[in-house]
CSV table of C-alpha atoms in Angstrom, one decimal:
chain,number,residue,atom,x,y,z
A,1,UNK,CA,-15.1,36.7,10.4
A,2,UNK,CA,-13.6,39.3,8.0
A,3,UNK,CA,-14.1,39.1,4.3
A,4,UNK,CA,-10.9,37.3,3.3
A,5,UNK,CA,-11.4,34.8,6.2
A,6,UNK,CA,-15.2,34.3,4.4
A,7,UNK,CA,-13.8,34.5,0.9
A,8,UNK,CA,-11.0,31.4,1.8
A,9,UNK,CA,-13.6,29.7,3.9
A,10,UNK,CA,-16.1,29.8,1.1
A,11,UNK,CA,-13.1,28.6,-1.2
A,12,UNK,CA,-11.8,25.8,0.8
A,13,UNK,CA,-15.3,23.8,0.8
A,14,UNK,CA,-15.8,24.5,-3.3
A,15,UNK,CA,-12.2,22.8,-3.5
A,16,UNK,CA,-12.7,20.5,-1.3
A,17,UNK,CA,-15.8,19.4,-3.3
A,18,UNK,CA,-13.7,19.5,-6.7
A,19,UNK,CA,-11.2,17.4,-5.6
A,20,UNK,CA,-13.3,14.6,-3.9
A,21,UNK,CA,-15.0,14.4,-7.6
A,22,UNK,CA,-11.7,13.6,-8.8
A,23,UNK,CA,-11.2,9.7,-9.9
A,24,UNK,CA,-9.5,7.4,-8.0
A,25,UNK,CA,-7.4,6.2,-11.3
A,26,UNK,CA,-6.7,10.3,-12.0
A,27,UNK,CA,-5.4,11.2,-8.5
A,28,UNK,CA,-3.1,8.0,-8.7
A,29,UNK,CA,-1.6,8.9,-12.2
A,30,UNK,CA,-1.3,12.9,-10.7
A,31,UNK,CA,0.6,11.7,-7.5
A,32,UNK,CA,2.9,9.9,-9.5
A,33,UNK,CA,3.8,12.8,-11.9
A,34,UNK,CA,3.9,15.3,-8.8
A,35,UNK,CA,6.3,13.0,-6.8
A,36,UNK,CA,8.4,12.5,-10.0
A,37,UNK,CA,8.8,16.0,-10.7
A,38,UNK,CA,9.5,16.7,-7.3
A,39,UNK,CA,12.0,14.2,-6.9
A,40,UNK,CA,13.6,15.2,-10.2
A,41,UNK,CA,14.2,19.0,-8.5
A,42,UNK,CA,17.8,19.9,-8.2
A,43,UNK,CA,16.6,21.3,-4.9
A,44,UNK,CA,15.6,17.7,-3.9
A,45,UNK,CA,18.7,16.3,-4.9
A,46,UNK,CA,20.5,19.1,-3.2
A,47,UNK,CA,18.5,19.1,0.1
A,48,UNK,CA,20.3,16.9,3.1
A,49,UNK,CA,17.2,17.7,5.6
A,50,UNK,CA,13.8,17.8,3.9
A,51,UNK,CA,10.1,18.2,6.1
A,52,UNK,CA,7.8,16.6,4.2
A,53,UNK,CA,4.3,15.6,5.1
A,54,UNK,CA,1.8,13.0,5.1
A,55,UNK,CA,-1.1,13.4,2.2
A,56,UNK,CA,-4.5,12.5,3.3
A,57,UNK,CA,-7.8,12.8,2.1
A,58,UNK,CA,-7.5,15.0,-1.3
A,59,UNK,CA,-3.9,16.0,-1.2
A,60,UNK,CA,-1.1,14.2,-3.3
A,61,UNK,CA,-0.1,11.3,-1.5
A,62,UNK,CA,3.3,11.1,-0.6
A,63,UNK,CA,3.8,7.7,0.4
A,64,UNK,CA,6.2,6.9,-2.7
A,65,UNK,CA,8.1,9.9,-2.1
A,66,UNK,CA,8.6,9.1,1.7
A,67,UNK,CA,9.8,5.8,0.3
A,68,UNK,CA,12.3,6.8,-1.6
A,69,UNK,CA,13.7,9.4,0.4
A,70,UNK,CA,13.7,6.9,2.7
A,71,UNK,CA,15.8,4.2,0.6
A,72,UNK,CA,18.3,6.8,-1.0
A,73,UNK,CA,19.3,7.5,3.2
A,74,UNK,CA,17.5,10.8,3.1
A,75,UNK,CA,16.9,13.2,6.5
A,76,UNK,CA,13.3,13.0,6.3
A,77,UNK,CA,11.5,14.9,9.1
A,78,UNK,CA,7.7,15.0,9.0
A,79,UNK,CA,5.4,17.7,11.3
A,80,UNK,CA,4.6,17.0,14.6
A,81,UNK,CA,1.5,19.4,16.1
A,82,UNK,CA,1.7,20.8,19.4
A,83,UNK,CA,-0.8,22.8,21.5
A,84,UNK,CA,-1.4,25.8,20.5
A,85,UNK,CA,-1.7,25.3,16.8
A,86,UNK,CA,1.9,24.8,16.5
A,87,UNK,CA,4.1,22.3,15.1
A,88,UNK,CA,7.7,21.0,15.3
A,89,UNK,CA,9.6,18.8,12.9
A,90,UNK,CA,10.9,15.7,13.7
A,91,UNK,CA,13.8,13.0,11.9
A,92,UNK,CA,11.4,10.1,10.7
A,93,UNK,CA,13.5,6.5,9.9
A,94,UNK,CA,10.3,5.1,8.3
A,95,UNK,CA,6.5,4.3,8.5
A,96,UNK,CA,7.3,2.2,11.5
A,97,UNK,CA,8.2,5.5,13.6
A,98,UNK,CA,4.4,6.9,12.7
A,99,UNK,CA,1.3,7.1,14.7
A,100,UNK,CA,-2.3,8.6,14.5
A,101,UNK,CA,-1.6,12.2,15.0
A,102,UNK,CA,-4.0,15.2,15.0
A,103,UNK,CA,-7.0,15.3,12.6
A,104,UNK,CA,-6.0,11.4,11.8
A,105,UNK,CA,-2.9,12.4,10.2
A,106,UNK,CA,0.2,10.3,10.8
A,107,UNK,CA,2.6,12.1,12.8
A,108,UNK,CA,6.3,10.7,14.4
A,109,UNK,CA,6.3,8.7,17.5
A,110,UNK,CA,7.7,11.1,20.6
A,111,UNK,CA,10.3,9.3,20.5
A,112,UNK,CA,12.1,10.6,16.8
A,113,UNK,CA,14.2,13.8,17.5
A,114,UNK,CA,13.1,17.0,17.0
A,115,UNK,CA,15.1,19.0,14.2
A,116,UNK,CA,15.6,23.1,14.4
A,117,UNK,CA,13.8,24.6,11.7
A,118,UNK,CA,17.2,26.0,11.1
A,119,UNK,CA,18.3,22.7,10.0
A,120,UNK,CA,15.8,22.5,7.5
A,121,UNK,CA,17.2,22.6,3.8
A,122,UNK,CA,13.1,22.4,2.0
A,123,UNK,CA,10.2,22.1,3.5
A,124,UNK,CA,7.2,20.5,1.0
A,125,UNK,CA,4.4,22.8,2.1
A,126,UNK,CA,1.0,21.7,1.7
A,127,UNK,CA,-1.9,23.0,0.5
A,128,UNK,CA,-5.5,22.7,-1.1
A,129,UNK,CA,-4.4,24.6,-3.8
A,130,UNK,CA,-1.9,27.8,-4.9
A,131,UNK,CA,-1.9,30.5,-6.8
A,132,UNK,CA,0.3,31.6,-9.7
A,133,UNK,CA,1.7,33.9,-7.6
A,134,UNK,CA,2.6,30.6,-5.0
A,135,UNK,CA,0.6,31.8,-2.4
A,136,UNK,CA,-1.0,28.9,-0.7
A,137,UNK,CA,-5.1,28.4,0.5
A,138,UNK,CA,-4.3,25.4,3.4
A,139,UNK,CA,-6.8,23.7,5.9
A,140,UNK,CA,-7.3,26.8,7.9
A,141,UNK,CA,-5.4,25.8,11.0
A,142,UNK,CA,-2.6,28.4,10.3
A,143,UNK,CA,0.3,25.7,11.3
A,144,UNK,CA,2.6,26.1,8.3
A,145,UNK,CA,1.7,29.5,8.5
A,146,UNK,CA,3.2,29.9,11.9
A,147,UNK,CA,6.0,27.2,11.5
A,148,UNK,CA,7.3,29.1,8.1
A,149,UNK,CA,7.4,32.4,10.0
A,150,UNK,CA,11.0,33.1,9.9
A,151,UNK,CA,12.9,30.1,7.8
A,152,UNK,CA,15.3,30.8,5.4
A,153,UNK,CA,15.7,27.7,3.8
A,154,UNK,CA,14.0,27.1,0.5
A,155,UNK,CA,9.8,25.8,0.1
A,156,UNK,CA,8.1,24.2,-2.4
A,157,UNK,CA,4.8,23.6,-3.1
A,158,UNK,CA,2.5,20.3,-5.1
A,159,UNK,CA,-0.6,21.4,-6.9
A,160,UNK,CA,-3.1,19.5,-9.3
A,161,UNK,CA,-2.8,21.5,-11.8
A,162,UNK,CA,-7.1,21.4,-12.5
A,163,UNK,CA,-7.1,23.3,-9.0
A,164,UNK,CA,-4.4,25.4,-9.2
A,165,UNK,CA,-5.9,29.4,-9.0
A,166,UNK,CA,-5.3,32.7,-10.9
A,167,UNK,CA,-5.4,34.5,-7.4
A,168,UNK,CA,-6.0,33.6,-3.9
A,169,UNK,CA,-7.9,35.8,-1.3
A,170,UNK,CA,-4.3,36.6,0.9
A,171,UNK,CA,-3.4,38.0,4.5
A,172,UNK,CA,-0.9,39.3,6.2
A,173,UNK,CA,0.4,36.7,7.2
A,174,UNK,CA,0.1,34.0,4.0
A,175,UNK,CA,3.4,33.7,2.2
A,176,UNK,CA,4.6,32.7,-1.0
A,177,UNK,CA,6.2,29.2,-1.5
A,178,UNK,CA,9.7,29.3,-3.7
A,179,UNK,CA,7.9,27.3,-6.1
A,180,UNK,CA,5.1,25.5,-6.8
A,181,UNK,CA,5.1,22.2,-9.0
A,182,UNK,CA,1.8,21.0,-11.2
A,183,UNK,CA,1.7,18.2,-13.7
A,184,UNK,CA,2.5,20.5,-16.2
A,185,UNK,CA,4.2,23.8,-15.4
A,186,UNK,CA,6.6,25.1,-12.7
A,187,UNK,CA,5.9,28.2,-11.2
A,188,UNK,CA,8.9,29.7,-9.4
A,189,UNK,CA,9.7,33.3,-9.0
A,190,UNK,CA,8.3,35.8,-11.3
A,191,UNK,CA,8.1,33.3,-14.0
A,192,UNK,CA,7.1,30.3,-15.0
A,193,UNK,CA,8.5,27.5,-16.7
């Protein structure tokens, strides 16, 4: 294992830590100010096919946000993994077109149609945590990694802002979300907001 592989590794189980310490009542009131701000995004509002995913565990839950995508007649497309440690998107209707998916998260039945990555507008990346720079430290799988390889189409990013880091241990292959959204501050760019 090479030293940045160690360093994230080491990383991803002291954040992991941190954020199951978190209070039930403070994740709740931090989901709802992350989806808010999200969904108050011009790029939101401008997006006609959005890939979101399905929060478990630590990350922000997106439930609500799925739920009103979902009621305003959005494309929402949610990640489907494949072998290989790849995924594909697929055009999700609503919760009913979920099932148990890889590492227990919900994933769309076979039956929902796959969409091109090309047809993507945003994609909501997630992450354990990001950097000011908008680099990302994930699970470890490398799945977004791979599936953002070569999309055009804008990213954004949802971070409690208590994990948020000054600078993540980066690869090669790790890439920059367009911006990442905290609580309190925007980071998008060079600057923040």
């Amino acid at each position: 294992m090479g030293s940045c592989t160690g360093a994230k590794a080491t990383l991803r189980t002291q954040l992991r830590a941190r954020a199951a310490a978190m209070r039930p009542a403070q994740r709740r009131e931090s989901d709802a100010v992350l989806v808010r701000r999200f969904l108050a995004l011009p790029w939101t509002a401008q997006a006609d096919t959005l890939l979101l995913f399905c929060g478990v565990g630590t990350e922000p839950d997106t439930g609500r946000l799925l739920q009103e995508l979902w009621g305003a007649g959005r494309r929402v497309l949610l990640p489907k993994c494949l072998p290989g440690r790849a995924m594909e998107a697929r055009l999700v209707r609503s919760g009913k077109d979920l099932e148990p998916g890889a590492y227990g998260i919900p994933e769309p039945l076979e039956s929902c149609p796959v969409v091109e990555k090309g047809d993507i507008d945003l994609i909501l990346v997630p992450a354990l945590c990001y950097d000011l720079s908008r680099r990302r430290l994930g699970q470890g799988g490398g799945y977004y990694d791979r599936y953002l390889d070569g999309y055009g189409g804008r990213t954004v990013g949802l971070c409690r802002e208590y994990l948020l880091q000054a600078e993540l241990p980066v690869e090669d292959h790790d890439r920059a979300v367009d911006l990442v959204l905290t609580e309190k501050r925007t980071l998008e760019g060079s600057s923040e907001a």
